[in-house]
XYZ file of C-alpha atoms in Angstrom:
656
model
C -209.005 -5.838 44.258
C -207.519 -9.032 42.793
C -203.812 -9.667 43.206
C -201.756 -10.771 40.157
C -200.830 -14.450 40.068
C -197.173 -13.514 39.543
C -197.183 -11.535 42.781
C -198.817 -14.397 44.690
C -196.180 -16.803 43.405
C -193.407 -14.388 44.373
C -194.801 -14.182 47.907
C -194.995 -17.964 48.009
C -191.388 -18.246 46.834
C -190.143 -15.832 49.504
C -192.054 -17.439 52.356
C -190.573 -20.166 54.550
C -193.517 -22.267 55.611
C -191.549 -23.715 58.535
C -191.250 -20.212 59.976
C -194.950 -19.459 59.441
C -196.098 -22.719 61.016
C -193.335 -22.647 63.618
C -194.678 -19.374 64.993
C -197.687 -21.354 66.252
C -196.551 -25.007 66.399
C -193.401 -26.274 68.107
C -191.583 -28.170 65.357
C -188.643 -30.561 65.459
C -186.710 -31.737 62.426
C -186.571 -35.413 61.507
C -184.841 -36.049 58.209
C -186.173 -33.695 55.554
C -189.435 -32.989 57.391
C -190.432 -30.981 60.439
C -192.895 -32.565 62.867
C -195.146 -31.288 65.636
C -198.515 -31.665 67.343
C -201.349 -30.828 64.961
C -203.029 -27.466 65.736
C -206.285 -28.663 64.136
C -207.053 -31.607 66.433
C -205.968 -32.882 69.831
C -203.171 -35.433 69.769
C -200.344 -36.626 72.036
C -198.042 -38.089 69.384
C -196.911 -35.748 66.581
C -198.527 -36.588 63.248
C -198.303 -33.091 61.733
C -195.515 -32.711 59.163
C -194.182 -29.619 57.396
C -192.124 -29.845 54.229
C -190.051 -26.794 53.391
C -189.107 -28.396 50.098
C -192.676 -28.750 48.914
C -194.059 -25.771 50.789
C -196.907 -27.770 52.323
C -198.047 -29.074 55.688
C -199.975 -32.316 56.142
C -201.500 -34.047 59.161
C -201.662 -37.830 59.007
C -204.194 -37.804 61.830
C -206.940 -35.468 60.606
C -205.804 -34.975 56.964
C -205.414 -31.174 57.323
C -203.358 -30.013 54.345
C -202.297 -26.770 52.716
C -199.670 -24.100 52.114
C -198.627 -21.051 54.133
C -201.644 -19.045 52.935
C -204.034 -21.828 53.945
C -202.353 -22.140 57.340
C -203.014 -18.472 58.166
C -206.572 -18.739 56.858
C -207.318 -21.766 59.049
C -205.558 -20.622 62.216
C -206.297 -16.884 62.221
C -209.459 -16.654 60.135
C -207.895 -14.502 57.436
C -209.220 -14.323 53.901
C -206.933 -15.472 51.087
C -206.078 -11.898 50.168
C -205.363 -11.011 53.784
C -203.029 -13.985 54.154
C -201.149 -12.992 50.974
C -200.835 -9.383 52.160
C -199.668 -10.540 55.606
C -196.908 -12.699 54.142
C -195.995 -10.060 51.548
C -195.437 -7.497 54.298
C -193.382 -10.055 56.191
C -191.231 -10.598 53.101
C -190.856 -6.857 52.503
C -192.871 -6.858 49.279
C -195.150 -3.990 48.274
C -198.690 -5.029 47.398
C -199.258 -3.848 43.811
C -202.174 -1.777 42.527
C -204.036 -3.256 39.559
C -205.683 -0.407 37.575
C -206.063 3.366 37.851
C -209.681 2.869 38.905
C -208.655 0.372 41.573
C -205.973 2.728 42.771
C -208.505 5.569 42.982
C -210.912 3.426 44.978
C -208.107 2.284 47.230
C -207.075 5.880 47.835
C -210.683 6.789 48.654
C -210.819 3.900 51.112
C -207.567 4.956 52.745
C -208.788 8.530 53.065
C -212.084 7.434 54.620
C -210.245 5.165 57.042
C -208.019 8.057 58.079
C -211.024 10.338 58.563
C -212.876 7.725 60.626
C -209.820 7.112 62.792
C -209.615 10.837 63.501
C -213.337 10.936 64.326
C -212.974 7.964 66.683
C -210.143 9.654 68.555
C -212.298 12.802 68.836
C -215.224 10.874 70.333
C -212.927 9.067 72.795
C -211.441 12.351 73.959
C -214.858 14.003 74.402
C -216.042 11.131 76.638
C -213.529 12.345 79.252
C -214.763 15.920 79.247
C -217.235 17.493 81.647
C -220.239 17.595 79.321
C -220.025 13.803 78.889
C -221.038 13.153 82.512
C -224.383 11.536 81.582
C -222.610 9.256 79.075
C -220.077 8.097 81.673
C -222.859 7.563 84.196
C -224.766 5.401 81.728
C -221.717 3.263 81.011
C -221.137 2.794 84.751
C -224.771 1.752 85.159
C -224.130 -0.989 82.617
C -221.210 -2.236 84.675
C -218.452 -1.275 82.235
C -215.046 -0.428 83.654
C -212.476 1.997 82.254
C -210.362 -0.764 80.695
C -213.325 -2.113 78.750
C -214.380 1.358 77.594
C -210.876 1.953 76.301
C -210.492 -1.488 74.680
C -213.708 -1.029 72.688
C -212.947 2.619 71.907
C -216.256 3.853 73.284
C -216.737 7.617 72.953
C -219.177 10.468 73.171
C -220.607 12.635 70.369
C -221.396 16.125 71.813
C -224.836 17.659 71.526
C -223.749 19.945 68.708
C -224.324 20.141 64.958
C -220.758 21.187 64.159
C -218.441 19.929 66.905
C -216.990 17.020 64.906
C -217.258 18.890 61.613
C -215.206 21.817 62.958
C -212.647 19.474 64.525
C -212.065 17.597 61.282
C -211.964 20.787 59.216
C -209.196 22.064 61.481
C -207.271 18.883 60.576
C -207.489 19.767 56.877
C -210.290 17.294 56.092
C -212.798 18.541 53.528
C -216.546 18.385 53.915
C -216.705 16.010 50.939
C -214.316 13.623 52.686
C -216.398 13.785 55.857
C -219.502 12.964 53.817
C -217.715 10.062 52.071
C -216.874 8.637 55.498
C -220.543 8.831 56.531
C -220.100 11.402 59.301
C -222.462 14.161 58.096
C -226.199 14.503 57.665
C -227.566 14.502 54.134
C -227.681 17.779 52.140
C -231.467 17.511 51.712
C -231.765 17.888 55.469
C -230.246 21.388 55.196
C -226.651 22.424 55.705
C -224.799 19.164 56.452
C -223.900 18.826 60.108
C -222.700 16.118 62.501
C -224.656 12.884 62.059
C -224.066 11.757 65.654
C -225.177 14.177 68.377
C -225.586 13.594 72.136
C -224.892 9.909 71.709
C -222.520 7.280 73.091
C -220.438 6.027 70.170
C -219.187 2.489 69.584
C -216.382 2.060 67.064
C -217.162 -0.566 64.412
C -213.945 -2.143 63.152
C -213.183 -4.463 60.286
C -211.249 -7.713 60.549
C -207.942 -5.810 60.539
C -209.035 -3.596 63.422
C -209.558 -0.497 61.258
C -212.461 1.789 62.239
C -214.992 1.656 59.387
C -218.052 3.170 61.037
C -219.911 3.841 64.262
C -222.926 2.710 66.169
C -224.358 5.359 68.482
C -226.892 5.169 71.323
C -228.996 8.174 72.222
C -228.820 9.569 75.758
C -232.324 11.017 75.566
C -235.010 8.863 77.261
C -237.319 9.264 74.259
C -234.639 9.797 71.613
C -235.344 8.286 68.199
C -233.831 6.184 66.877
C -232.402 4.552 69.979
C -229.405 3.275 67.988
C -228.045 4.950 64.878
C -225.431 3.375 62.593
C -223.131 4.961 60.039
C -224.556 4.837 56.504
C -222.986 2.492 53.970
C -219.848 3.925 52.412
C -216.736 2.919 50.510
C -215.407 1.223 53.659
C -218.575 0.290 55.555
C -221.388 -2.057 54.588
C -223.408 -2.981 57.640
C -224.605 -6.250 56.136
C -221.056 -7.387 55.448
C -219.365 -7.026 58.809
C -219.969 -7.828 62.462
C -219.359 -5.797 65.575
C -216.199 -7.019 67.377
C -215.134 -9.326 64.547
C -211.529 -8.163 64.875
C -211.262 -9.160 68.539
C -213.554 -12.194 68.428
C -211.971 -13.904 65.433
C -208.866 -15.240 67.155
C -210.768 -16.361 70.250
C -213.390 -18.042 68.063
C -210.731 -19.964 66.149
C -209.101 -21.125 69.346
C -212.400 -22.283 70.867
C -214.024 -23.330 67.577
C -217.102 -21.431 68.695
C -218.586 -17.995 68.119
C -221.581 -16.397 69.838
C -223.959 -14.035 68.034
C -225.855 -11.608 70.281
C -228.183 -8.773 69.392
C -226.480 -5.638 70.703
C -223.148 -3.891 71.132
C -223.442 -3.820 74.911
C -224.119 -7.559 75.019
C -220.844 -8.166 73.182
C -218.949 -5.759 75.436
C -220.402 -7.183 78.664
C -219.499 -10.730 77.617
C -215.969 -9.661 76.717
C -215.524 -7.967 80.085
C -216.698 -11.191 81.770
C -214.112 -13.215 79.850
C -216.169 -14.408 76.873
C -214.158 -12.921 74.019
C -215.707 -14.803 71.087
C -218.984 -12.856 70.782
C -220.112 -10.648 67.880
C -223.269 -8.782 66.900
C -224.972 -7.863 63.622
C -225.336 -4.141 63.101
C -228.981 -3.551 63.874
C -230.289 -5.921 61.196
C -231.162 -9.594 60.837
C -228.226 -11.814 59.935
C -227.320 -11.510 56.260
C -225.790 -14.106 53.959
C -222.469 -12.246 54.079
C -222.488 -12.221 57.874
C -223.273 -15.933 57.975
C -220.254 -16.580 55.751
C -218.087 -14.582 58.159
C -219.445 -16.579 61.094
C -218.826 -19.926 59.417
C -215.242 -18.919 58.728
C -214.793 -18.619 62.491
C -216.696 -21.701 63.670
C -218.762 -24.490 62.084
C -221.883 -24.002 64.245
C -222.231 -20.442 65.597
C -224.452 -19.924 68.638
C -227.253 -17.459 67.899
C -228.518 -15.937 71.174
C -232.005 -14.479 70.981
C -234.583 -13.167 73.417
C -237.150 -15.747 74.416
C -240.107 -13.510 73.521
C -242.152 -13.330 70.332
C -239.619 -10.977 68.754
C -236.873 -13.498 69.480
C -238.888 -16.239 67.802
C -239.313 -14.056 64.732
C -235.593 -13.322 64.690
C -234.886 -17.056 64.884
C -237.213 -17.657 61.950
C -235.440 -14.978 59.891
C -232.015 -16.402 60.738
C -233.152 -19.885 59.746
C -234.657 -18.585 56.510
C -231.310 -17.053 55.574
C -229.202 -19.987 56.732
C -231.170 -22.960 55.381
C -230.163 -22.569 51.698
C -226.512 -22.256 52.770
C -226.323 -25.333 54.998
C -223.737 -27.955 54.191
C -221.963 -30.795 55.943
C -220.522 -29.466 59.191
C -221.979 -25.972 58.685
C -225.095 -25.026 60.615
C -226.385 -22.857 63.490
C -227.330 -23.475 67.104
C -229.949 -21.367 68.878
C -229.872 -20.162 72.465
C -233.226 -18.813 73.608
C -232.716 -16.477 76.559
C -235.375 -16.125 79.264
C -237.965 -13.524 78.285
C -236.817 -10.030 79.176
C -233.236 -11.155 79.849
C -230.356 -10.508 77.449
C -226.756 -11.804 77.705
C -225.660 -8.533 79.323
C -228.234 -8.929 82.129
C -227.507 -12.621 82.554
C -223.763 -12.205 82.980
C -223.975 -9.155 85.246
C -226.645 -10.610 87.545
C -225.903 -14.355 87.515
C -222.319 -14.635 86.348
C -220.497 -16.312 83.510
C -221.667 -19.763 84.623
C -225.262 -18.854 83.799
C -224.248 -17.886 80.282
C -222.340 -21.131 79.829
C -225.394 -23.060 81.015
C -227.503 -21.262 78.422
C -224.981 -22.167 75.707
C -224.950 -25.789 76.851
C -228.699 -25.900 76.216
C -228.420 -24.597 72.648
C -230.781 -26.189 70.143
C -229.672 -27.417 66.717
C -231.244 -25.693 63.729
C -233.387 -28.750 62.955
C -234.942 -28.600 66.442
C -235.560 -24.864 66.174
C -237.155 -25.323 62.756
C -239.385 -28.079 64.108
C -240.483 -26.128 67.167
C -241.245 -22.888 65.352
C -243.387 -24.670 62.756
C -245.051 -27.421 64.809
C -245.700 -25.684 68.121
C -249.365 -24.780 68.219
C -250.107 -26.397 64.847
C -253.532 -27.964 64.442
C -253.061 -31.547 63.228
C -256.565 -32.775 63.927
C -257.382 -33.694 60.301
C -255.512 -35.397 57.467
C -255.627 -32.194 55.439
C -254.028 -30.161 58.220
C -251.369 -32.790 58.792
C -250.631 -32.784 55.064
C -250.361 -28.981 55.106
C -247.868 -29.096 57.983
C -245.814 -31.742 56.210
C -245.832 -29.757 52.974
C -244.728 -26.574 54.704
C -241.829 -28.263 56.515
C -240.570 -30.054 53.427
C -240.904 -26.886 51.365
C -238.742 -24.972 53.838
C -235.858 -27.432 53.515
C -236.213 -27.949 49.772
C -234.000 -24.914 49.204
C -230.936 -26.422 50.894
C -228.227 -26.272 48.248
C -226.211 -29.228 49.528
C -227.940 -32.366 48.229
C -226.716 -34.613 51.041
C -227.752 -32.219 53.803
C -231.098 -31.626 52.091
C -231.793 -35.361 52.002
C -230.876 -35.767 55.673
C -233.249 -32.932 56.595
C -236.056 -34.508 54.576
C -235.534 -37.853 56.277
C -235.323 -36.288 59.720
C -238.538 -34.354 59.226
C -240.297 -37.383 57.758
C -239.233 -39.414 60.800
C -240.484 -36.773 63.211
C -243.768 -36.397 61.364
C -244.195 -40.168 61.430
C -243.701 -40.094 65.201
C -246.054 -37.124 65.582
C -248.851 -38.595 63.453
C -248.377 -42.239 64.458
C -251.481 -43.578 66.233
C -251.087 -45.034 69.701
C -251.276 -48.707 70.656
C -254.824 -49.828 71.593
C -255.558 -49.394 75.290
C -255.927 -52.443 77.505
C -259.301 -54.046 76.921
C -259.855 -52.324 73.596
C -260.824 -54.563 70.695
C -257.824 -55.498 68.593
C -257.464 -53.551 65.381
C -259.430 -50.536 66.613
C -257.924 -47.574 68.441
C -259.458 -46.615 71.765
C -261.330 -43.304 71.832
C -258.472 -41.634 73.675
C -255.980 -42.729 71.047
C -258.151 -41.344 68.275
C -257.904 -37.846 69.695
C -254.997 -35.887 68.309
C -253.311 -32.965 69.967
C -252.843 -29.550 68.431
C -250.153 -28.553 70.942
C -247.301 -29.395 68.603
C -243.902 -30.854 69.359
C -243.062 -31.115 73.039
C -246.677 -31.389 74.276
C -247.343 -34.640 76.094
C -250.406 -35.431 74.041
C -248.522 -35.177 70.745
C -246.483 -38.260 71.643
C -249.229 -40.585 70.562
C -246.889 -43.318 69.340
C -244.990 -45.870 71.368
C -241.709 -44.147 71.840
C -239.653 -41.548 73.631
C -237.928 -38.250 73.030
C -234.153 -38.480 72.799
C -232.004 -35.443 72.078
C -235.090 -33.538 70.905
C -236.414 -36.165 68.501
C -238.798 -39.075 68.578
C -237.534 -42.640 68.551
C -239.648 -45.798 68.613
C -239.277 -47.805 71.801
C -237.509 -51.152 71.373
C -239.850 -54.136 71.561
C -240.572 -55.528 74.995
C -240.293 -59.350 74.814
C -242.794 -59.700 77.648
C -245.446 -57.917 75.624
C -244.933 -59.844 72.390
C -247.344 -62.580 73.379
C -250.209 -60.104 73.464
C -249.157 -57.884 70.556
C -251.377 -57.765 67.483
C -248.375 -58.462 65.228
C -247.432 -61.581 67.137
C -251.031 -62.802 67.247
C -251.399 -62.326 63.505
C -248.124 -64.114 62.828
C -249.178 -67.055 65.031
C -252.531 -67.179 63.270
C -250.792 -67.396 59.923
C -248.394 -70.014 61.225
C -251.318 -72.130 62.441
C -252.844 -72.085 58.993
C -255.557 -69.510 59.611
C -256.591 -67.353 56.731
C -254.504 -64.170 56.332
C -254.636 -61.244 53.966
C -253.417 -62.087 50.498
C -249.867 -60.769 49.978
C -248.904 -59.855 46.373
C -245.731 -61.627 45.316
C -244.021 -58.381 44.347
C -244.694 -56.863 47.816
C -243.341 -59.996 49.430
C -240.215 -59.833 47.300
C -239.603 -56.126 47.972
C -239.842 -56.680 51.726
C -237.635 -59.756 51.580
C -234.905 -57.771 49.804
C -234.950 -55.169 52.570
C -234.943 -57.746 55.361
C -232.030 -59.627 53.776
C -230.118 -56.426 52.900
C -231.271 -53.702 55.341
C -228.445 -51.392 54.261
C -230.607 -50.661 51.217
C -232.943 -48.732 53.522
C -230.357 -45.991 53.944
C -230.039 -45.517 50.174
C -233.708 -45.949 49.291
C -235.481 -44.723 52.419
C -237.735 -42.328 50.519
C -238.701 -44.992 47.984
C -239.704 -47.339 50.814
C -241.629 -44.481 52.404
C -243.602 -43.934 49.211
C -244.600 -47.573 48.928
C -248.061 -48.459 50.114
C -249.407 -51.960 50.635
C -252.900 -53.021 51.648
C -253.482 -52.879 55.401
C -252.094 -56.040 56.935
C -248.775 -57.712 57.743
C -246.951 -56.390 54.674
C -247.790 -52.774 55.493
C -246.960 -53.300 59.170
C -243.598 -54.802 58.274
C -242.840 -51.837 55.992
C -243.546 -49.410 58.829
C -241.405 -51.443 61.213
C -238.464 -51.338 58.793
C -238.796 -47.559 58.408
C -238.942 -47.079 62.177
C -235.816 -49.180 62.662
C -233.943 -47.236 59.998
C -234.954 -43.923 61.561
C -233.923 -45.044 65.035
C -230.519 -46.294 63.877
C -229.916 -43.125 61.867
C -230.539 -41.040 64.984
C -227.910 -42.982 66.926
C -225.445 -42.957 64.024
C -225.359 -46.752 63.802
C -225.557 -48.798 60.624
C -228.324 -51.342 60.161
C -226.927 -54.792 60.903
C -228.583 -57.650 59.003
C -228.510 -60.133 61.879
C -229.817 -57.592 64.382
C -232.626 -56.540 62.048
C -233.725 -60.093 61.375
C -233.559 -60.987 65.077
C -235.652 -57.941 66.000
C -238.250 -58.724 63.336
C -238.350 -62.401 64.317
C -239.323 -61.399 67.855
C -242.271 -59.562 66.294
C -243.283 -62.622 64.284
C -241.659 -61.663 60.976
C -239.103 -64.019 59.417
C -237.965 -65.006 55.933
C -239.674 -68.371 56.289
C -242.998 -66.934 57.476
C -245.720 -64.740 55.981
C -245.736 -62.054 54.685
C -242.332 -62.977 53.277
C -243.339 -66.366 51.856
C -245.874 -65.367 49.224
C -243.302 -66.277 46.582
C -240.408 -68.822 46.469
C -237.697 -66.409 47.613
C -234.853 -68.890 47.518
C -234.637 -68.802 43.725
C -233.469 -65.168 43.601
C -229.668 -64.834 43.660
C -229.856 -61.267 44.972
C -231.515 -62.579 48.155
C -228.510 -64.707 49.076
C -226.790 -63.506 52.251
C -223.472 -63.224 50.427
C -224.936 -61.471 47.377
C -222.782 -58.652 46.011
C -224.140 -55.202 46.927
C -224.455 -54.300 43.265
C -226.539 -57.401 42.587
C -228.758 -56.729 45.604
C -229.363 -53.158 44.524
C -230.132 -54.231 40.970
C -232.671 -56.720 42.311
C -234.297 -53.983 44.362
C -234.511 -51.572 41.436
C -235.942 -54.142 39.001
C -238.537 -55.368 41.480
C -239.535 -51.827 42.463
C -239.887 -50.806 38.808
C -242.092 -53.792 38.096
C -244.174 -53.085 41.204
C -244.723 -49.487 40.146
C -245.717 -50.429 36.617
C -248.203 -53.010 37.830
C -249.573 -50.657 40.463
C -250.230 -47.923 37.906
C -252.027 -50.333 35.596
C -254.070 -51.811 38.444
C -255.160 -48.339 39.519
C -256.153 -47.536 35.945
C -258.114 -50.785 35.725
C -260.007 -49.977 38.939
C -260.757 -46.457 37.697
C -261.916 -47.821 34.322
C -264.250 -50.300 36.027
C -265.743 -47.563 38.200
C -266.238 -45.311 35.184
C -267.929 -48.127 33.235
C -270.167 -49.024 36.191
C -271.223 -45.397 36.618
C -271.832 -44.722 32.910
C -271.625 -47.633 30.497
C -270.980 -46.373 26.987
C -268.566 -46.963 24.146
C -265.875 -44.716 25.601
C -265.872 -46.209 29.098
C -266.059 -49.739 27.673
C -263.085 -49.031 25.372
C -261.127 -47.674 28.335
C -261.927 -50.765 30.384
C -260.941 -53.203 27.617
C -257.691 -51.308 26.991
C -256.748 -51.410 30.685
C -257.460 -55.144 30.839
C -255.388 -55.849 27.717
C -252.487 -53.680 28.910
C -252.384 -55.424 32.250
C -252.496 -58.819 30.567
C -249.790 -57.900 28.086
C -247.763 -55.866 30.599
C -244.100 -56.723 30.670
C -244.088 -59.956 28.692
C -240.354 -60.031 29.256
C -240.814 -59.857 33.019
C -243.403 -62.623 32.987
C -241.154 -64.858 30.866
C -238.160 -63.982 32.993
C -239.825 -65.102 36.210
C -241.940 -67.939 34.823
C -239.298 -70.499 35.704
C -239.443 -69.298 39.310
C -243.178 -69.893 39.549
C -243.885 -66.230 40.279
C -247.012 -64.497 39.075
C -246.916 -60.720 39.399
């Protein structure tokens, strides 16, 4: 139910932000401002200011900024409405109702909450009675102590069709109200009776700590279903809440971490061991609403799953839900437990340190995506490699955040390049031809030794090209080819436009970050130009992985050691010095304009050249009036293509 703007402003007017912030941060007054250590990042010198006059806080260290509502939202994980209600109650204001319908729904909610609270108390009381002996024995077998049982309001539903129903009726609660709260069986199953029978009950609470439903485990060895949840109701929607969210929220905010496990008992066992920031979905795969709740508590929740096939499927479902919602600083990390071991077992048998070790080994979503799709994939043919690439890129195409989507595309392209990259010829093999062993490709997928066919290493779960070894440069094919060109031997003909495109990137390597995909899509004839393009892409990928920017001097020095330099082929097929955008001190805008114009011209020429080749093949295969007309048209178009471009560059002596 929306709150009126006038009410929100009244709450704001009656709230002293210094008191709200001061309840959590020790503040001292200096002039008209209050100052303290920022609660949103670690600091030793106060840079966090609070202005009572303006009603805002601001940190000059991390730029955190907001009003009293925002402060509660960011420190306690409250929603906006919850923060307004909290401060309204503090100010002694009554939260208004909006419409008769809203009031009716609110009354229904309040009634259901009251009924569920009464039911919870009933279950708790019955757990202490004689007939609940098997339930208590089961809880002891799971290592739960009395304090934990009480804290989580664990109870027992008697093996009776009317025990709860009769108890609530004696409290003046109608059968309709019991049904609205989700406590009775459906009428089509006969006379409605207790939904939960001969089961251990776990209270499911909302973010305020109100009981909104129950999860219940059967005590029968072959009882079906093993776990039974309350049906959706006016107060309970199992896809929109998380077990233990009320207790975990504060701990998660303090630690900036939240752990998602599969079952109630996993959450409870972790809490008893001292890990208070764990939650569980309610018997279903993570939903979009639950992911939103998790991201409000921590930027990268840990998702703990069994290491078996079912766990892999659960990981795939979680990724499928999360991928479209990814954004900067908002992702998931996956913890794959040993097969047959869940967090409850791990903590009880090996201690809290074992759980922390498992969390320390959590995999980022990108690694989990890669492993689930690449492991076991057959990449023995170009078609199969293309299918794998298409599937991976299709999966991340749905990411809503454009920046994150582009980073995922680049990351996957880099990994695929490392996976598909052929190995260096073995010693003694003829230059330019891969040895038989290097021609064999593995189908083991990522992580298998034979999939690392390129010259590189794995670092933090990704492939990076190895830096060049100066001692090996003398025998490298690139160096030999460069020396051959330098000594005047015949080399492959380099088109002027390819030479110019590469020269722009070598002179201004920062363009690679902005136009990585365009460079990837380029394709030159096999030879130095194509090898240089691949080397530039590999360098950009490696630097991106380490978070470093491409430095012009470092790039040119690295390429020079491989035999590539601005004064050597393949970068000398055209007089480069006449282009102002190739000057070292060229403005970034000028450099980018030069790149775009040259790339556009290259694409136009390439399209026409491909059409000319196709027209010649068609004419050679079947000479007739149509194929001859096509051939003549392609020749004329290529000759007349871009008269302006030809005139523009004529003074530079360039022929494209």
